[in-house]
Amino acid sequence: MTQEVPAADPTLLGREFATAMVNFHTATGRLLGLSAVERKCMDTLRTLGPVPAGTIAEHTGLTTGAVTGLVDRLEKAGYAKRTRDPKDRRRVVVELIPNDRVDALLAAVFVPFGSDMAELSAKYSPAELRAINDWIQRTTDILVANTQRISAPDFEHKL
């Protein structure tokens, strides 16, 4: 006779998930000699392509000053460069520098991860996957909204 496992506390489960995600990205960044934030910035650049520093700030939740330092570190490490925007030469954009070693390393990290996630996803019905996707999207929206709320300049004054 099998016992039904009680549902986990969603708050605790969410914390464990967030910790596992941070640890995964920290370990991935460490392989490149980067912090998790620097590695996620590279991911943002990989997704968006060349963008101004302000766009990086919007997508990462960092201040523009913090992004300047972050881009400086990525440039020093040889992962990114600042260039003039070809559409508006007055603007500077940040772009990744092609790097076969980085691509191979990220493939070694993310190809098995992707396979594991595909194997996990195959265990769920289309309806269950829609519910999971809906939950993840809504959770992401809540995280983005709350990040913006606590990042507002006057947040501490409201306490």
PDB file of C-alpha atoms in Angstrom:
ATOM      1  CA  MET A   1       0.000   0.000   0.000  1.00  0.00           C
ATOM      2  CA  THR A   2       1.455   3.377  -0.978  1.00  0.00           C
ATOM      3  CA  GLN A   3       0.997   6.453   1.124  1.00  0.00           C
ATOM      4  CA  GLU A   4       0.001   9.715  -0.452  1.00  0.00           C
ATOM      5  CA  VAL A   5       2.765  12.264   0.000  1.00  0.00           C
ATOM      6  CA  PRO A   6       1.417  15.530   1.406  1.00  0.00           C
ATOM      7  CA  ALA A   7       1.822  18.584  -0.789  1.00  0.00           C
ATOM      8  CA  ALA A   8       4.890  20.627   0.040  1.00  0.00           C
ATOM      9  CA  ASP A   9       4.524  24.109   1.457  1.00  0.00           C
ATOM     10  CA  PRO A  10       4.659  26.316  -1.676  1.00  0.00           C
ATOM     11  CA  THR A  11       6.624  29.005   0.151  1.00  0.00           C
ATOM     12  CA  LEU A  12       9.288  26.551   1.307  1.00  0.00           C
ATOM     13  CA  LEU A  13       9.339  24.862  -2.083  1.00  0.00           C
ATOM     14  CA  GLY A  14       9.738  28.253  -3.776  1.00  0.00           C
ATOM     15  CA  ARG A  15      12.666  29.116  -1.520  1.00  0.00           C
ATOM     16  CA  GLU A  16      14.347  25.788  -2.239  1.00  0.00           C
ATOM     17  CA  PHE A  17      13.798  26.284  -5.974  1.00  0.00           C
ATOM     18  CA  ALA A  18      15.209  29.828  -5.852  1.00  0.00           C
ATOM     19  CA  THR A  19      18.240  28.672  -3.861  1.00  0.00           C
ATOM     20  CA  ALA A  20      18.899  25.822  -6.299  1.00  0.00           C
ATOM     21  CA  MET A  21      18.623  28.256  -9.233  1.00  0.00           C
ATOM     22  CA  VAL A  22      21.025  30.751  -7.646  1.00  0.00           C
ATOM     23  CA  ASN A  23      23.478  27.960  -6.798  1.00  0.00           C
ATOM     24  CA  PHE A  24      23.312  26.616 -10.366  1.00  0.00           C
ATOM     25  CA  HIS A  25      24.023  30.032 -11.890  1.00  0.00           C
ATOM     26  CA  THR A  26      26.758  30.715  -9.329  1.00  0.00           C
ATOM     27  CA  ALA A  27      28.472  27.434 -10.245  1.00  0.00           C
ATOM     28  CA  THR A  28      28.079  28.195 -13.960  1.00  0.00           C
ATOM     29  CA  GLY A  29      29.557  31.663 -13.494  1.00  0.00           C
ATOM     30  CA  ARG A  30      32.434  30.258 -11.455  1.00  0.00           C
ATOM     31  CA  LEU A  31      33.428  28.074 -14.439  1.00  0.00           C
ATOM     32  CA  LEU A  32      33.950  31.307 -16.394  1.00  0.00           C
ATOM     33  CA  GLY A  33      35.561  33.197 -13.525  1.00  0.00           C
ATOM     34  CA  LEU A  34      32.422  35.318 -13.145  1.00  0.00           C
ATOM     35  CA  SER A  35      29.842  36.030 -10.490  1.00  0.00           C
ATOM     36  CA  ALA A  36      26.293  34.793 -11.021  1.00  0.00           C
ATOM     37  CA  VAL A  37      25.219  38.361 -11.859  1.00  0.00           C
ATOM     38  CA  GLU A  38      27.985  38.772 -14.449  1.00  0.00           C
ATOM     39  CA  ARG A  39      27.065  35.403 -15.983  1.00  0.00           C
ATOM     40  CA  LYS A  40      23.377  36.351 -16.117  1.00  0.00           C
ATOM     41  CA  CYS A  41      24.374  39.625 -17.798  1.00  0.00           C
ATOM     42  CA  MET A  42      26.140  37.572 -20.467  1.00  0.00           C
ATOM     43  CA  ASP A  43      22.932  35.552 -20.825  1.00  0.00           C
ATOM     44  CA  THR A  44      20.961  38.785 -21.254  1.00  0.00           C
ATOM     45  CA  LEU A  45      23.381  39.939 -23.966  1.00  0.00           C
ATOM     46  CA  ARG A  46      23.169  36.530 -25.651  1.00  0.00           C
ATOM     47  CA  THR A  47      19.368  36.816 -25.709  1.00  0.00           C
ATOM     48  CA  LEU A  48      19.006  40.491 -26.664  1.00  0.00           C
ATOM     49  CA  GLY A  49      22.131  41.046 -28.731  1.00  0.00           C
ATOM     50  CA  PRO A  50      24.012  44.368 -28.570  1.00  0.00           C
ATOM     51  CA  VAL A  51      22.165  46.768 -26.262  1.00  0.00           C
ATOM     52  CA  PRO A  52      22.879  49.983 -24.345  1.00  0.00           C
ATOM     53  CA  ALA A  53      23.876  49.639 -20.692  1.00  0.00           C
ATOM     54  CA  GLY A  54      20.490  51.067 -19.698  1.00  0.00           C
ATOM     55  CA  THR A  55      18.746  48.094 -21.289  1.00  0.00           C
ATOM     56  CA  ILE A  56      20.972  45.738 -19.306  1.00  0.00           C
ATOM     57  CA  ALA A  57      19.975  47.644 -16.158  1.00  0.00           C
ATOM     58  CA  GLU A  58      16.279  47.270 -17.014  1.00  0.00           C
ATOM     59  CA  HIS A  59      16.608  43.524 -17.596  1.00  0.00           C
ATOM     60  CA  THR A  60      18.782  42.786 -14.565  1.00  0.00           C
ATOM     61  CA  GLY A  61      17.296  45.155 -12.005  1.00  0.00           C
ATOM     62  CA  LEU A  62      20.731  46.688 -11.423  1.00  0.00           C
ATOM     63  CA  THR A  63      21.427  50.396 -11.322  1.00  0.00           C
ATOM     64  CA  THR A  64      23.136  51.923 -14.349  1.00  0.00           C
ATOM     65  CA  GLY A  65      26.182  52.561 -12.158  1.00  0.00           C
ATOM     66  CA  ALA A  66      26.351  48.895 -11.180  1.00  0.00           C
ATOM     67  CA  VAL A  67      25.977  47.896 -14.833  1.00  0.00           C
ATOM     68  CA  THR A  68      28.910  50.142 -15.763  1.00  0.00           C
ATOM     69  CA  GLY A  69      31.136  48.253 -13.318  1.00  0.00           C
ATOM     70  CA  LEU A  70      29.743  44.919 -14.460  1.00  0.00           C
ATOM     71  CA  VAL A  71      30.446  45.717 -18.128  1.00  0.00           C
ATOM     72  CA  ASP A  72      33.943  46.907 -17.175  1.00  0.00           C
ATOM     73  CA  ARG A  73      34.583  43.486 -15.596  1.00  0.00           C
ATOM     74  CA  LEU A  74      33.175  41.610 -18.612  1.00  0.00           C
ATOM     75  CA  GLU A  75      35.402  43.699 -20.906  1.00  0.00           C
ATOM     76  CA  LYS A  76      38.471  43.068 -18.751  1.00  0.00           C
ATOM     77  CA  ALA A  77      37.742  39.316 -18.831  1.00  0.00           C
ATOM     78  CA  GLY A  78      37.443  39.463 -22.639  1.00  0.00           C
ATOM     79  CA  TYR A  79      33.766  38.460 -22.760  1.00  0.00           C
ATOM     80  CA  ALA A  80      32.160  41.720 -23.929  1.00  0.00           C
ATOM     81  CA  LYS A  81      32.993  45.022 -25.557  1.00  0.00           C
ATOM     82  CA  ARG A  82      31.487  48.465 -25.938  1.00  0.00           C
ATOM     83  CA  THR A  83      30.894  49.632 -29.503  1.00  0.00           C
ATOM     84  CA  ARG A  84      29.103  52.468 -31.240  1.00  0.00           C
ATOM     85  CA  ASP A  85      25.503  51.727 -32.156  1.00  0.00           C
ATOM     86  CA  PRO A  86      25.491  51.375 -35.966  1.00  0.00           C
ATOM     87  CA  LYS A  87      22.018  52.991 -36.068  1.00  0.00           C
ATOM     88  CA  ASP A  88      22.977  55.959 -33.879  1.00  0.00           C
ATOM     89  CA  ARG A  89      26.715  56.609 -33.592  1.00  0.00           C
ATOM     90  CA  ARG A  90      26.141  58.769 -30.496  1.00  0.00           C
ATOM     91  CA  ARG A  91      25.029  55.720 -28.520  1.00  0.00           C
ATOM     92  CA  VAL A  92      27.265  53.027 -27.099  1.00  0.00           C
ATOM     93  CA  VAL A  93      26.086  49.426 -26.980  1.00  0.00           C
ATOM     94  CA  VAL A  94      27.488  46.425 -25.164  1.00  0.00           C
ATOM     95  CA  GLU A  95      27.936  43.193 -27.073  1.00  0.00           C
ATOM     96  CA  LEU A  96      29.404  39.781 -26.434  1.00  0.00           C
ATOM     97  CA  ILE A  97      32.690  38.857 -28.037  1.00  0.00           C
ATOM     98  CA  PRO A  98      32.436  35.493 -29.844  1.00  0.00           C
ATOM     99  CA  ASN A  99      34.296  32.924 -27.769  1.00  0.00           C
ATOM    100  CA  ASP A 100      34.470  29.239 -28.741  1.00  0.00           C
ATOM    101  CA  ARG A 101      35.716  28.214 -25.287  1.00  0.00           C
ATOM    102  CA  VAL A 102      32.765  29.895 -23.578  1.00  0.00           C
ATOM    103  CA  ASP A 103      30.334  28.373 -26.079  1.00  0.00           C
ATOM    104  CA  ALA A 104      31.768  24.885 -25.486  1.00  0.00           C
ATOM    105  CA  LEU A 105      31.695  25.322 -21.726  1.00  0.00           C
ATOM    106  CA  LEU A 106      28.103  26.584 -21.729  1.00  0.00           C
ATOM    107  CA  ALA A 107      27.097  23.706 -24.011  1.00  0.00           C
ATOM    108  CA  ALA A 108      28.683  21.264 -21.542  1.00  0.00           C
ATOM    109  CA  VAL A 109      26.564  22.854 -18.799  1.00  0.00           C
ATOM    110  CA  PHE A 110      23.269  23.461 -20.570  1.00  0.00           C
ATOM    111  CA  VAL A 111      22.909  20.561 -23.041  1.00  0.00           C
ATOM    112  CA  PRO A 112      22.678  17.957 -20.236  1.00  0.00           C
ATOM    113  CA  PHE A 113      20.512  20.354 -18.205  1.00  0.00           C
ATOM    114  CA  GLY A 114      18.184  20.767 -21.195  1.00  0.00           C
ATOM    115  CA  SER A 115      18.011  16.991 -21.635  1.00  0.00           C
ATOM    116  CA  ASP A 116      17.158  16.536 -17.962  1.00  0.00           C
ATOM    117  CA  MET A 117      14.424  19.168 -18.219  1.00  0.00           C
ATOM    118  CA  ALA A 118      13.009  17.581 -21.398  1.00  0.00           C
ATOM    119  CA  GLU A 119      12.943  14.188 -19.666  1.00  0.00           C
ATOM    120  CA  LEU A 120      11.149  15.718 -16.684  1.00  0.00           C
ATOM    121  CA  SER A 121       8.652  17.563 -18.899  1.00  0.00           C
ATOM    122  CA  ALA A 122       7.810  14.333 -20.746  1.00  0.00           C
ATOM    123  CA  LYS A 123       6.358  12.962 -17.499  1.00  0.00           C
ATOM    124  CA  TYR A 124       3.547  15.540 -17.563  1.00  0.00           C
ATOM    125  CA  SER A 125       0.434  15.770 -19.703  1.00  0.00           C
ATOM    126  CA  PRO A 126      -0.092  18.786 -21.971  1.00  0.00           C
ATOM    127  CA  ALA A 127      -2.690  20.116 -19.506  1.00  0.00           C
ATOM    128  CA  GLU A 128      -0.277  19.737 -16.590  1.00  0.00           C
ATOM    129  CA  LEU A 129       2.472  21.484 -18.564  1.00  0.00           C
ATOM    130  CA  ARG A 130       0.100  24.364 -19.339  1.00  0.00           C
ATOM    131  CA  ALA A 131      -0.635  24.684 -15.607  1.00  0.00           C
ATOM    132  CA  ILE A 132       3.081  24.567 -14.758  1.00  0.00           C
ATOM    133  CA  ASN A 133       3.870  27.159 -17.441  1.00  0.00           C
ATOM    134  CA  ASP A 134       1.046  29.373 -16.191  1.00  0.00           C
ATOM    135  CA  TRP A 135       2.337  29.154 -12.620  1.00  0.00           C
ATOM    136  CA  ILE A 136       5.916  29.926 -13.674  1.00  0.00           C
ATOM    137  CA  GLN A 137       4.796  32.915 -15.786  1.00  0.00           C
ATOM    138  CA  ARG A 138       2.625  34.313 -13.001  1.00  0.00           C
ATOM    139  CA  THR A 139       5.401  33.771 -10.457  1.00  0.00           C
ATOM    140  CA  THR A 140       7.861  35.534 -12.775  1.00  0.00           C
ATOM    141  CA  ASP A 141       5.445  38.461 -13.132  1.00  0.00           C
ATOM    142  CA  ILE A 142       5.120  38.682  -9.334  1.00  0.00           C
ATOM    143  CA  LEU A 143       8.909  38.579  -8.921  1.00  0.00           C
ATOM    144  CA  VAL A 144       9.410  41.314 -11.537  1.00  0.00           C
ATOM    145  CA  ALA A 145       6.742  43.529  -9.977  1.00  0.00           C
ATOM    146  CA  ASN A 146       8.135  43.093  -6.470  1.00  0.00           C
ATOM    147  CA  THR A 147      11.705  43.651  -7.645  1.00  0.00           C
ATOM    148  CA  GLN A 148      10.577  46.939  -9.183  1.00  0.00           C
ATOM    149  CA  ARG A 149       8.664  47.837  -6.016  1.00  0.00           C
ATOM    150  CA  ILE A 150      11.627  47.314  -3.686  1.00  0.00           C
ATOM    151  CA  SER A 151      14.060  48.883  -6.169  1.00  0.00           C
ATOM    152  CA  ALA A 152      12.161  52.175  -6.215  1.00  0.00           C
ATOM    153  CA  PRO A 153      14.254  55.062  -4.847  1.00  0.00           C
ATOM    154  CA  ASP A 154      11.683  55.854  -2.151  1.00  0.00           C
ATOM    155  CA  PHE A 155      11.100  52.272  -0.946  1.00  0.00           C
ATOM    156  CA  GLU A 156      13.182  52.613   2.223  1.00  0.00           C
ATOM    157  CA  HIS A 157      11.459  55.889   3.090  1.00  0.00           C
ATOM    158  CA  LYS A 158       8.120  54.083   3.142  1.00  0.00           C
ATOM    159  CA  LEU A 159       9.265  51.714   5.895  1.00  0.00           C
TER     160      LEU A 159
END
